[in-house]
Amino acid sequence: MSPHFFFGLFTGLLTLAQAGYSQLTLVENGKTTYAIGLAKDASPTETFAAQELQRYLKTATGVEVRMAPEGEAFPGHKIGVMLATRAPTSLGLQREALGEEGYAIKTVGQDLYLVGARGRGVLYAVYGFLRDYVGVRFYCFDDERVPKLDRLAVANIDQVRQPAFRWRGLAFQDFPWMTKLGFNLTTASLGTFLKAPRERYETAVKTAKQWDMLFQLGKHCMLDVLPPEKYFKDHPDWYTQILTETEMQQIGDNYFGKKYDMAAGNRKPKNICSSSPEAVKEFVKNYLEMVQKFPDADAYSCWYNDGISYCQCPKCVPQEHWRLLDEHPAFKHWVRPHEIVATKQALQLMNPLADAMARAFPNKKFFSIAYVNTEPAPREIMPSPNLNMEFAFWHTCFSRPINERGDAECDEVNEFYDKNLRKWVAQSKGDVIVYYYATAKSAMDGRMMPFPHIIAGDVAYFDKIGVKGVHAQHAWPWAFNLNAYTLAKLLWNPKLSADEIVAEYCERYGKGGAAMQKYFGLMEEAVTSLHHPDALGDNWTGPAAKRLKKMAKTMDCLGKAEKCLAEAIAAAPTEPEAKVLTHEKDLFAWTHGSFEIWDEYARARVFLDEGKQGEALASYAKVVALANALDKNVKKLAIHQNLYHSYRYCQKDLASRGLGGKPSTSATGSSK
């Protein structure tokens, strides 16, 4: 096992000298002969990295290793913290070995060097040393473990690492924890900063720079750039045209079962009509002005607004392209066929915007997104070389990695994503990264399940086909943190074993770790046995009896998992393990309660199919009671409104089928 994934217990001497190796004794009996060497002109990030090393070493050993600026004479030995451009030739370090942001941990004689390709690479070197050789663990942003050591010694070290993926993003702005895990990208909404005081933007930029974190600004911002309150009255043709009532009836309802608004001559300010040259010209001009107003991001993005309301005018979408079903088989399992393939109209807007960004801001990367209607790979128009794309894994089947087959319904969905992702990669000169939901799967109706083995399979495949990064949603406290931890490890090394990562992660539970490994395995089995396409989601189409059978296996797994969780809690009754296990218990209660509702919902649907009205009414009453009981966990875990909607959907749907009156609306917020 490589030193990076040394999982032993740390008691006293952490790393023994091996035969033929000298030993560096950094701290012993409350004393040290070492100082942290830092260049006189050290960058802010180098200085910060050295301070972090000093802080953690003091916490671990009780000894403050002093700073020694370059040129200052001091007896003893040095821990050099530096950029690769300052590395002494005695290290024998090949600059290209570090890539764009890798790091090296090396010993020369009795000196230790922590070297990074760039600022965050120096931070990675410091945290890598603390993790691999001091035993510090960064399990979660609120759960770090620093061992108490009377003696800290290391054998000779010659470690060089660089990440497998260029972009390693987490949509979660806890920069310290993200950096410690090796992420390098965070995102923020342009619309948020337009509405917020300037100080909010400035604080975000300052914090990102401190951690040398790549900062992407934009996201769903179409109407922020071309605000309808300014333009719609005089230029309705700049916005989305929608189908006539007759055409809508022919095609079916829209995404959430509501009719499009037919006002303003079938134009609705939901998104932009990219077939209007004037709209595109004004949009590009406004976007560039916004970049000038918020100039400090490393990358910018622009996504069509959420809600699947793309323009359906004849120029944007020929009539034969109205139906998305032919291109998007996943929709047979998720929503009624109603929509359009919108890749062409998206590129009609994003290509000129990307080109304008490249001319005006050549050092800034620009991203757009392939999301639901725009996931089908380009045909009529190819992506600009200046356009980088995020390919959203929305509605994939998480019962298996994207490239594995074995279930007809799941395979049909995943083959669509697999095929189109590979085409986007092949057709794009810019970077293609995956916008990933496995660390906060808002498309899973709130059942936040751990599936490290699925993530491991996906990431290995992304690496194989040339994907340049992963940008993942994350949401605390209702997401299983194991998924984010697993993803972080794999983005540096896709060849790692998921079992190995889980074993390391479960050390955080102390004596309950073995039981928690079993627990996570059963939880993963619970969700993979209930695969996505016909078993999860509001608009499922699978037969109710089939769904109920799948639910039986899932509920059996959850019952076994609950016993493992109880075993872990009994084995680790003291802090800090007790605190994290309490959170796991709360999270399990939410997850199990949500599954109970869907289980009973499927049972009610079976009774309805069989004409057993009395039994169906009894099941409906149970669904209502379970949903009401689950409300307390909504408040306790700050559950996102999307997830609240998912279990209330069961109640609403059964009520609409004649089993009850108006459903409860005790929780607030929309389903979007």
XYZ file of C-alpha atoms in Angstrom:
672
model
C 0.000 0.000 0.000
C 1.351 3.421 -0.907
C 2.209 5.837 1.910
C -0.598 8.129 0.746
C -3.133 5.573 1.847
C -1.534 4.373 5.049
C -4.425 3.483 7.300
C -2.639 2.323 10.447
C -3.162 3.599 13.936
C -0.983 6.480 15.045
C 0.422 5.982 18.538
C 3.686 7.704 19.366
C 6.197 7.069 16.590
C 4.166 7.294 13.419
C 6.469 5.998 10.717
C 9.325 3.679 11.591
C 12.625 3.898 9.746
C 12.918 1.115 7.248
C 16.025 -0.941 6.670
C 18.611 1.113 4.804
C 16.735 4.389 5.428
C 17.718 7.254 7.694
C 15.146 8.697 10.021
C 14.112 12.311 10.520
C 12.992 12.989 14.062
C 10.924 16.115 13.738
C 9.677 16.311 17.317
C 10.611 14.359 20.433
C 9.913 14.950 24.127
C 8.478 18.396 23.526
C 11.472 19.633 21.535
C 12.453 20.068 17.900
C 15.605 20.934 15.985
C 13.565 21.906 12.935
C 12.357 25.227 11.581
C 9.949 25.954 8.729
C 11.909 27.559 5.901
C 10.117 30.216 3.889
C 11.370 32.470 1.082
C 11.683 36.187 1.817
C 9.401 36.925 -1.114
C 7.042 34.050 -0.387
C 3.606 34.390 -1.947
C 0.591 34.801 0.348
C -0.385 31.182 -0.348
C 3.117 29.876 0.469
C 3.082 31.836 3.718
C -0.394 30.584 4.556
C 0.638 26.978 3.813
C 3.624 27.326 6.179
C 1.335 28.722 8.882
C -1.052 25.804 8.435
C 1.830 23.347 8.842
C 2.968 25.126 11.983
C -0.560 25.153 13.423
C -1.260 21.453 12.876
C 2.168 20.339 14.120
C 1.614 22.271 17.327
C -1.803 20.680 17.771
C -0.346 17.200 17.194
C 2.865 17.492 19.249
C 2.439 20.538 21.472
C 5.571 22.035 19.894
C 5.547 25.207 17.822
C 8.017 24.771 14.996
C 9.274 28.279 14.369
C 9.380 30.071 11.045
C 12.838 30.736 9.562
C 12.793 33.222 6.692
C 15.275 32.599 3.900
C 18.776 33.762 4.808
C 18.279 33.508 8.556
C 20.914 31.285 10.176
C 19.614 28.698 12.596
C 21.025 25.516 14.097
C 19.259 22.339 13.109
C 17.275 21.280 10.103
C 14.666 22.696 7.774
C 11.149 21.945 6.587
C 11.030 23.878 3.314
C 7.580 25.021 2.166
C 7.779 26.396 -1.362
C 6.713 26.617 -4.956
C 8.454 24.273 -7.384
C 10.241 27.236 -8.977
C 12.205 27.614 -5.730
C 13.004 23.916 -5.229
C 16.752 23.202 -4.856
C 18.378 21.031 -7.496
C 19.330 18.568 -4.756
C 15.693 17.403 -4.771
C 16.112 16.048 -8.294
C 12.570 17.204 -8.957
C 11.438 17.268 -12.576
C 9.057 20.196 -12.916
C 6.857 18.394 -15.439
C 6.313 15.596 -12.933
C 4.079 17.945 -10.948
C 1.858 18.903 -13.867
C -0.292 21.994 -13.418
C -0.945 21.654 -9.687
C 0.720 18.568 -8.276
C 3.032 18.415 -5.298
C 6.106 16.677 -3.942
C 7.124 15.609 -0.443
C 10.842 14.834 -0.359
C 13.674 14.454 2.118
C 17.292 15.366 1.444
C 19.578 14.345 4.252
C 17.832 15.551 7.397
C 15.815 18.238 5.606
C 12.200 17.898 4.510
C 10.665 19.719 1.534
C 6.981 20.321 0.787
C 6.785 21.606 -2.793
C 3.835 22.599 -4.988
C 3.467 23.371 -8.688
C 1.416 26.447 -7.796
C -0.082 28.035 -4.684
C -2.702 25.414 -3.977
C -0.132 22.747 -4.860
C 1.904 23.964 -1.867
C -1.228 23.652 0.271
C -1.796 20.153 -1.121
C 1.793 19.267 -0.159
C 1.284 20.480 3.413
C -2.052 18.709 3.861
C -0.696 15.605 2.118
C 2.202 15.475 4.590
C -0.141 15.993 7.535
C -2.448 13.263 6.253
C 0.124 10.666 5.203
C 2.870 11.132 7.786
C 1.286 12.835 10.784
C -2.029 10.985 10.697
C -4.371 13.968 10.400
C -7.740 13.097 8.912
C -10.025 15.572 7.118
C -13.262 13.602 7.167
C -15.656 16.528 6.934
C -15.584 20.298 7.223
C -16.634 19.946 10.868
C -14.753 16.733 11.645
C -10.958 16.787 11.605
C -8.894 14.372 13.673
C -5.371 15.330 14.768
C -3.446 12.634 16.682
C -1.549 13.479 19.864
C 2.100 12.483 19.405
C 4.995 12.472 21.853
C 7.363 11.734 19.015
C 7.053 12.450 15.324
C 9.591 10.813 13.053
C 9.531 9.900 9.380
C 11.678 7.722 7.177
C 13.101 9.053 3.937
C 10.293 10.283 1.683
C 10.191 10.605 -2.097
C 6.559 11.249 -3.000
C 5.356 13.065 -6.115
C 1.645 13.352 -6.921
C -0.527 15.139 -9.410
C -4.301 14.908 -9.871
C -5.763 12.843 -12.671
C -8.393 15.499 -13.452
C -7.859 19.181 -14.227
C -11.198 20.341 -12.796
C -12.242 19.001 -9.391
C -15.270 20.958 -8.306
C -17.681 20.854 -5.421
C -20.651 23.222 -5.349
C -20.091 23.792 -1.653
C -18.157 26.815 -0.498
C -16.191 25.477 2.438
C -12.814 26.271 0.917
C -10.626 24.913 3.762
C -12.164 21.434 3.711
C -12.317 21.348 -0.088
C -8.615 22.220 -0.359
C -7.657 19.639 2.251
C -9.451 16.988 0.174
C -7.832 18.176 -3.063
C -10.744 19.946 -4.763
C -9.875 23.052 -6.762
C -13.128 24.535 -8.127
C -16.144 26.220 -6.607
C -19.044 28.037 -8.247
C -21.382 30.888 -7.464
C -24.479 32.332 -9.094
C -24.080 35.591 -10.988
C -27.662 36.463 -10.100
C -26.876 36.182 -6.392
C -24.121 38.780 -6.580
C -26.210 41.096 -8.750
C -28.810 41.246 -5.990
C -26.493 41.158 -2.972
C -24.329 43.914 -1.472
C -20.934 44.250 -3.158
C -19.222 43.084 0.027
C -20.582 39.578 -0.468
C -18.821 39.249 -3.805
C -15.604 40.755 -2.463
C -15.583 38.382 0.510
C -16.091 35.370 -1.757
C -13.220 36.459 -4.015
C -10.898 37.147 -1.091
C -11.577 33.737 0.473
C -11.136 31.898 -2.821
C -7.789 33.627 -3.399
C -6.583 32.754 0.100
C -7.015 29.079 -0.711
C -6.027 29.529 -4.386
C -9.388 28.012 -5.272
C -10.633 28.323 -8.856
C -13.759 30.453 -8.751
C -16.437 30.039 -11.438
C -19.184 32.656 -11.661
C -22.424 32.384 -13.630
C -24.650 29.262 -13.546
C -28.381 29.725 -14.404
C -28.269 33.408 -15.332
C -30.085 33.931 -18.656
C -32.624 36.449 -17.395
C -30.060 38.172 -15.201
C -28.129 38.991 -18.362
C -31.160 39.920 -20.483
C -33.720 41.029 -17.856
C -37.288 40.855 -19.201
C -38.360 43.859 -17.122
C -36.033 45.901 -19.334
C -36.483 44.237 -22.731
C -39.590 42.040 -22.952
C -42.160 44.753 -23.628
C -40.322 46.081 -26.691
C -38.653 42.853 -27.775
C -40.854 39.835 -26.976
C -39.268 38.027 -29.929
C -35.986 37.927 -27.976
C -37.523 35.427 -25.574
C -38.833 31.891 -25.816
C -41.769 31.123 -28.054
C -44.037 28.426 -26.777
C -46.486 26.095 -28.469
C -50.077 26.996 -29.190
C -52.741 25.384 -27.058
C -53.597 22.967 -29.883
C -49.962 22.022 -30.383
C -49.501 21.603 -26.653
C -52.450 19.237 -26.459
C -50.939 17.207 -29.258
C -47.582 16.916 -27.533
C -48.639 16.697 -23.899
C -48.067 18.504 -20.660
C -44.847 20.215 -19.765
C -42.248 19.058 -17.261
C -44.221 19.600 -14.062
C -47.644 18.879 -15.526
C -48.605 22.536 -16.052
C -49.505 24.301 -19.293
C -47.178 26.900 -20.691
C -48.373 30.464 -20.251
C -49.834 31.512 -23.596
C -49.472 35.270 -23.027
C -47.497 37.787 -25.124
C -48.136 36.147 -28.463
C -46.815 32.783 -27.346
C -43.624 34.439 -26.075
C -42.677 33.955 -22.454
C -39.614 35.392 -20.667
C -38.330 32.038 -19.478
C -35.190 31.817 -21.620
C -33.704 33.443 -24.711
C -34.565 32.861 -28.361
C -31.135 32.319 -29.852
C -32.504 32.581 -33.393
C -32.824 36.333 -32.908
C -29.514 37.968 -33.950
C -30.455 41.106 -32.025
C -31.106 39.106 -28.845
C -27.780 37.286 -29.149
C -25.910 40.544 -29.790
C -27.440 42.281 -26.770
C -26.981 39.217 -24.589
C -23.265 38.956 -25.420
C -22.752 42.693 -24.819
C -24.493 42.546 -21.444
C -22.614 39.449 -20.361
C -19.243 41.041 -21.110
C -20.276 44.103 -19.126
C -21.154 41.885 -16.188
C -17.760 40.210 -16.352
C -16.198 43.658 -16.202
C -18.323 44.383 -13.140
C -17.282 41.090 -11.507
C -13.802 40.594 -12.982
C -12.106 38.401 -10.397
C -13.399 34.927 -11.238
C -11.077 32.399 -12.865
C -13.882 30.998 -15.008
C -17.346 32.118 -16.046
C -20.400 30.164 -17.048
C -23.852 30.667 -18.469
C -26.564 28.039 -18.282
C -30.089 28.184 -19.618
C -32.571 28.775 -16.817
C -33.890 25.737 -15.015
C -37.376 24.474 -15.777
C -36.889 23.091 -19.305
C -38.516 26.036 -21.092
C -36.561 26.288 -24.338
C -37.696 28.281 -27.346
C -39.916 26.340 -29.743
C -40.098 28.812 -32.577
C -39.638 27.315 -36.078
C -36.129 28.749 -36.401
C -34.925 27.319 -33.104
C -36.637 23.962 -33.463
C -38.032 22.473 -36.651
C -41.312 20.708 -36.015
C -39.741 17.280 -36.468
C -37.508 18.019 -33.470
C -40.324 18.800 -31.078
C -40.372 15.486 -29.359
C -37.422 14.740 -27.150
C -38.414 11.123 -26.669
C -36.595 9.842 -29.734
C -33.335 11.358 -28.504
C -33.790 10.891 -24.778
C -35.082 7.417 -23.833
C -34.694 8.257 -20.137
C -37.770 10.415 -20.469
C -39.941 7.368 -20.980
C -39.248 6.620 -17.335
C -39.368 10.136 -15.974
C -41.723 12.517 -17.726
C -44.276 12.507 -20.474
C -42.840 13.107 -23.951
C -43.289 16.807 -24.397
C -40.043 18.535 -25.056
C -37.461 19.334 -27.676
C -33.835 18.707 -28.425
C -32.363 22.143 -27.744
C -28.637 21.568 -28.342
C -28.661 23.608 -31.544
C -30.326 26.658 -30.031
C -28.031 26.537 -27.000
C -24.911 26.557 -29.188
C -26.368 29.381 -31.304
C -26.036 31.542 -28.201
C -23.123 29.999 -26.320
C -20.681 29.822 -29.247
C -20.681 33.576 -29.949
C -20.578 34.274 -26.220
C -17.578 31.955 -25.759
C -15.786 33.568 -28.709
C -16.462 37.053 -27.376
C -15.169 36.013 -23.950
C -11.985 34.641 -25.525
C -11.353 37.934 -27.310
C -12.157 40.186 -24.368
C -10.817 38.018 -21.535
C -8.313 35.542 -22.999
C -7.166 34.336 -19.572
C -10.675 33.393 -18.422
C -12.304 30.038 -19.137
C -15.942 29.982 -20.219
C -18.378 27.098 -19.584
C -21.913 26.241 -20.540
C -23.890 23.113 -19.715
C -25.431 20.154 -21.541
C -28.477 19.595 -19.381
C -31.619 17.520 -20.104
C -32.750 18.957 -23.474
C -29.222 19.905 -24.507
C -27.578 16.600 -23.540
C -27.919 15.102 -27.053
C -24.579 15.699 -28.771
C -24.348 18.450 -31.416
C -25.348 17.730 -34.989
C -26.024 20.914 -36.960
C -23.635 23.166 -35.017
C -20.363 22.128 -33.387
C -19.076 23.686 -30.154
C -16.700 26.627 -30.479
C -13.066 25.826 -29.571
C -13.461 28.484 -26.877
C -16.448 26.753 -25.283
C -15.970 24.371 -22.357
C -18.925 22.186 -21.425
C -20.357 20.640 -18.291
C -22.325 17.493 -19.112
C -25.044 17.020 -16.492
C -25.720 13.500 -15.245
C -29.363 14.288 -14.599
C -31.616 11.207 -14.482
C -28.868 8.662 -14.920
C -29.403 5.287 -13.311
C -27.270 5.049 -10.179
C -27.718 1.307 -9.745
C -24.401 0.812 -11.559
C -21.575 2.829 -13.136
C -22.524 4.594 -16.352
C -20.647 2.140 -18.611
C -21.789 -1.112 -16.981
C -24.752 -3.051 -18.329
C -27.016 -5.711 -16.901
C -30.533 -4.318 -16.605
C -32.543 -3.496 -19.709
C -34.315 -0.406 -18.367
C -31.256 0.991 -16.617
C -29.078 0.195 -19.614
C -31.333 2.146 -21.982
C -30.938 5.269 -19.856
C -27.226 4.970 -19.176
C -26.419 4.139 -22.787
C -27.964 7.465 -23.753
C -25.725 9.359 -21.334
C -22.677 7.262 -22.149
C -23.108 7.710 -25.905
C -23.709 11.444 -25.770
C -20.973 12.144 -23.232
C -18.439 10.394 -25.477
C -19.696 12.391 -28.474
C -19.402 15.692 -26.609
C -15.834 14.791 -25.627
C -14.951 13.824 -29.202
C -16.533 16.923 -30.770
C -15.267 19.520 -28.286
C -11.895 21.231 -28.524
C -12.559 22.820 -25.146
C -12.685 20.830 -21.907
C -15.696 18.629 -21.159
C -16.389 17.948 -17.506
C -19.229 16.070 -15.837
C -21.725 17.936 -13.667
C -22.300 15.172 -11.141
C -25.140 14.582 -8.694
C -23.769 11.639 -6.733
C -22.708 13.778 -3.769
C -26.105 15.468 -3.453
C -28.503 13.720 -5.780
C -31.344 16.178 -6.133
C -32.695 13.861 -8.831
C -33.060 11.015 -6.335
C -36.095 12.502 -4.612
C -34.216 13.097 -1.416
C -33.040 9.619 -0.616
C -29.404 10.519 -0.062
C -27.716 7.161 -0.364
C -24.016 6.316 -0.177
C -22.723 4.568 -3.298
C -18.909 4.752 -3.321
C -18.557 1.799 -5.695
C -20.774 3.457 -8.309
C -18.757 6.666 -8.002
C -15.504 4.722 -8.343
C -16.736 3.047 -11.520
C -17.960 6.315 -13.003
C -14.776 8.266 -12.282
C -12.543 5.531 -13.677
C -14.623 5.601 -16.859
C -14.535 9.395 -17.092
C -10.747 9.219 -16.921
C -10.646 6.559 -19.631
C -12.731 8.490 -22.185
C -11.015 11.858 -21.761
C -13.325 13.792 -19.447
C -11.284 16.631 -17.906
C -13.033 16.973 -14.592
C -16.036 16.530 -12.333
C -18.096 19.334 -10.814
C -20.356 17.863 -8.163
C -23.280 19.171 -6.200
C -22.921 18.866 -2.454
C -25.297 19.747 0.318
C -24.810 19.429 4.033
C -26.148 18.192 6.357
C -28.570 15.973 4.461
C -26.129 14.387 2.012
C -24.021 11.324 2.794
C -20.570 12.830 3.220
C -18.900 9.547 2.267
C -19.766 10.233 -1.374
C -17.921 13.574 -1.449
C -14.946 12.050 0.382
C -14.828 9.164 -2.098
C -15.067 11.481 -5.092
C -12.221 13.677 -3.805
C -9.886 10.699 -3.512
C -10.767 9.350 -6.954
C -10.258 12.646 -8.762
C -6.592 12.370 -7.820
C -6.298 8.655 -8.450
C -9.162 6.913 -10.333
C -7.523 3.528 -9.802
C -8.174 3.525 -6.061
C -10.376 0.842 -4.580
C -13.724 2.006 -3.219
C -13.372 -0.555 -0.415
C -10.052 0.993 0.575
C -11.526 4.484 0.658
C -14.518 3.358 2.713
C -12.223 1.574 5.179
C -10.215 4.765 5.663
C -13.343 6.863 6.045
C -14.815 4.505 8.627
C -11.846 5.060 10.926
C -13.724 8.202 11.980
C -16.181 5.962 13.860
C -13.510 4.424 16.070
C -14.559 1.047 17.437
C -17.759 1.371 15.443
C -15.833 1.463 12.165
C -16.253 -2.189 11.215
C -20.013 -2.003 11.740
C -20.175 1.211 9.719
C -18.407 -0.431 6.782
C -21.188 -3.033 6.762
C -23.768 -0.269 7.178
C -22.581 1.679 4.157
C -22.445 -1.520 2.096
C -26.065 -2.303 2.913
C -27.168 1.267 2.246
C -25.504 1.130 -1.164
C -27.211 -2.193 -1.867
C -30.535 -0.647 -0.866
C -30.375 2.027 -3.535
C -28.789 -0.124 -6.242
C -31.526 -2.724 -5.794
C -34.063 0.009 -6.452
C -32.624 1.306 -9.691
C -33.563 4.684 -11.034
C -35.647 4.626 -14.185
C -38.911 3.042 -13.120
C -38.503 3.109 -9.367
C -37.513 6.624 -8.424
C -38.932 9.920 -9.539
C -42.343 11.518 -9.522
C -43.424 10.276 -12.931
C -42.472 6.627 -12.719
C -43.974 4.335 -15.309
C -43.063 0.895 -13.991
C -45.908 -1.394 -12.884
C -46.818 -0.829 -9.247
C -46.381 -4.525 -8.381
C -42.867 -4.499 -9.811
C -42.041 -1.355 -7.900
C -43.356 -2.849 -4.647
C -41.193 -5.937 -5.159
C -38.116 -3.750 -5.551
C -39.108 -1.785 -2.471
C -39.257 -5.029 -0.460
C -35.594 -5.741 -1.172
C -34.651 -2.154 -0.410
C -36.537 -2.149 2.896
C -34.851 -5.431 3.848
C -31.431 -3.862 3.231
C -32.402 -0.824 5.278
C -33.530 -3.037 8.160
C -30.155 -4.797 8.217
C -28.341 -1.468 7.884
C -30.207 -0.093 10.898
C -28.907 -2.966 13.019
C -25.333 -2.260 11.897
C -25.766 1.408 12.765
C -27.039 0.490 16.230
C -24.026 -1.806 16.653
C -21.665 1.028 15.721
C -23.356 3.431 18.143
C -23.066 0.908 20.981
C -19.380 0.307 20.193
C -18.425 3.994 20.163
C -20.319 5.812 22.944
C -17.790 8.615 23.529
C -16.741 11.724 21.624
C -15.865 12.490 18.905
C -17.295 9.282 17.449
C -20.608 9.641 19.277
C -21.294 13.028 17.650
C -20.805 11.838 14.069
C -22.770 8.668 14.723
C -25.641 10.758 16.063
C -25.700 12.611 12.758
C -25.631 9.308 10.874
C -28.591 8.172 12.961
C -30.552 11.335 12.123
C -29.703 11.009 8.448
C -30.733 7.355 8.433
C -34.045 8.232 10.104
C -34.760 10.721 7.309
C -33.707 8.315 4.563
C -35.553 5.340 6.028
C -38.659 7.437 6.633
C -38.639 8.653 3.052
C -38.314 5.108 1.729
C -41.155 3.964 4.020
C -43.422 6.516 2.381
C -42.514 5.366 -1.133
C -42.952 1.741 -0.078
C -46.442 2.411 1.227
C -47.197 4.537 -1.830
C -46.342 1.616 -4.105
C -48.551 -0.636 -1.978
C -51.462 1.789 -2.330
C -50.971 1.835 -6.093
C -51.051 -1.967 -6.185
C -54.313 -1.945 -4.223
C -55.765 0.552 -6.675
C -54.697 -1.618 -9.615
C -56.417 -4.578 -7.948
C -59.601 -2.593 -7.217
C -59.144 -2.856 -3.432
C -60.359 0.611 -2.478
C -60.518 -0.021 1.277
C -56.944 -1.298 1.462
C -55.801 1.584 -0.751
C -57.432 4.094 1.618
C -55.636 2.491 4.556
C -52.304 2.762 2.751
C -53.040 6.390 1.916
C -53.638 7.108 5.605
C -50.261 5.549 6.415
C -48.565 7.691 3.771
C -50.055 10.842 5.322
C -49.012 9.792 8.832
C -45.484 8.927 7.724
C -45.123 12.226 5.850
C -46.290 14.194 8.876
C -43.845 12.317 11.108
C -41.011 13.017 8.698
C -41.603 16.769 8.872
C -39.617 17.042 12.103
C -36.521 15.723 10.317
C -37.062 18.253 7.539
C -36.520 20.978 10.119
C -33.789 19.135 12.030
C -31.617 18.454 8.996
C -32.582 21.579 7.051
C -33.843 19.368 4.242
C -33.956 21.084 0.861
C -37.417 21.905 -0.467
C -36.835 19.636 -3.484
C -36.559 16.717 -1.109
C -39.572 17.721 0.918
C -41.579 17.794 -2.287
C -40.502 14.266 -3.144
C -42.218 12.557 -0.259
C -45.233 14.889 -0.274
C -45.638 13.927 -3.936
C -46.801 10.471 -2.844
C -49.533 11.993 -0.728
C -50.602 14.416 -3.446
C -50.643 11.769 -6.149
C -52.764 9.355 -4.130
C -55.149 12.171 -3.229
C -55.507 12.974 -6.927
C -56.501 9.346 -7.488
C -59.491 9.742 -5.191
C -57.983 8.516 -1.922
C -58.105 11.748 0.082
C -58.848 15.403 0.263
C -56.505 18.315 -0.215
C -52.981 17.256 0.871
C -51.180 18.908 3.741
C -48.892 21.841 2.959
C -47.171 22.185 6.310
C -43.799 22.740 4.634
C -43.264 25.803 2.520
C -41.515 26.316 -0.786
C -41.896 25.237 -4.363
C -40.910 21.957 -5.907
C -38.382 23.501 -8.246
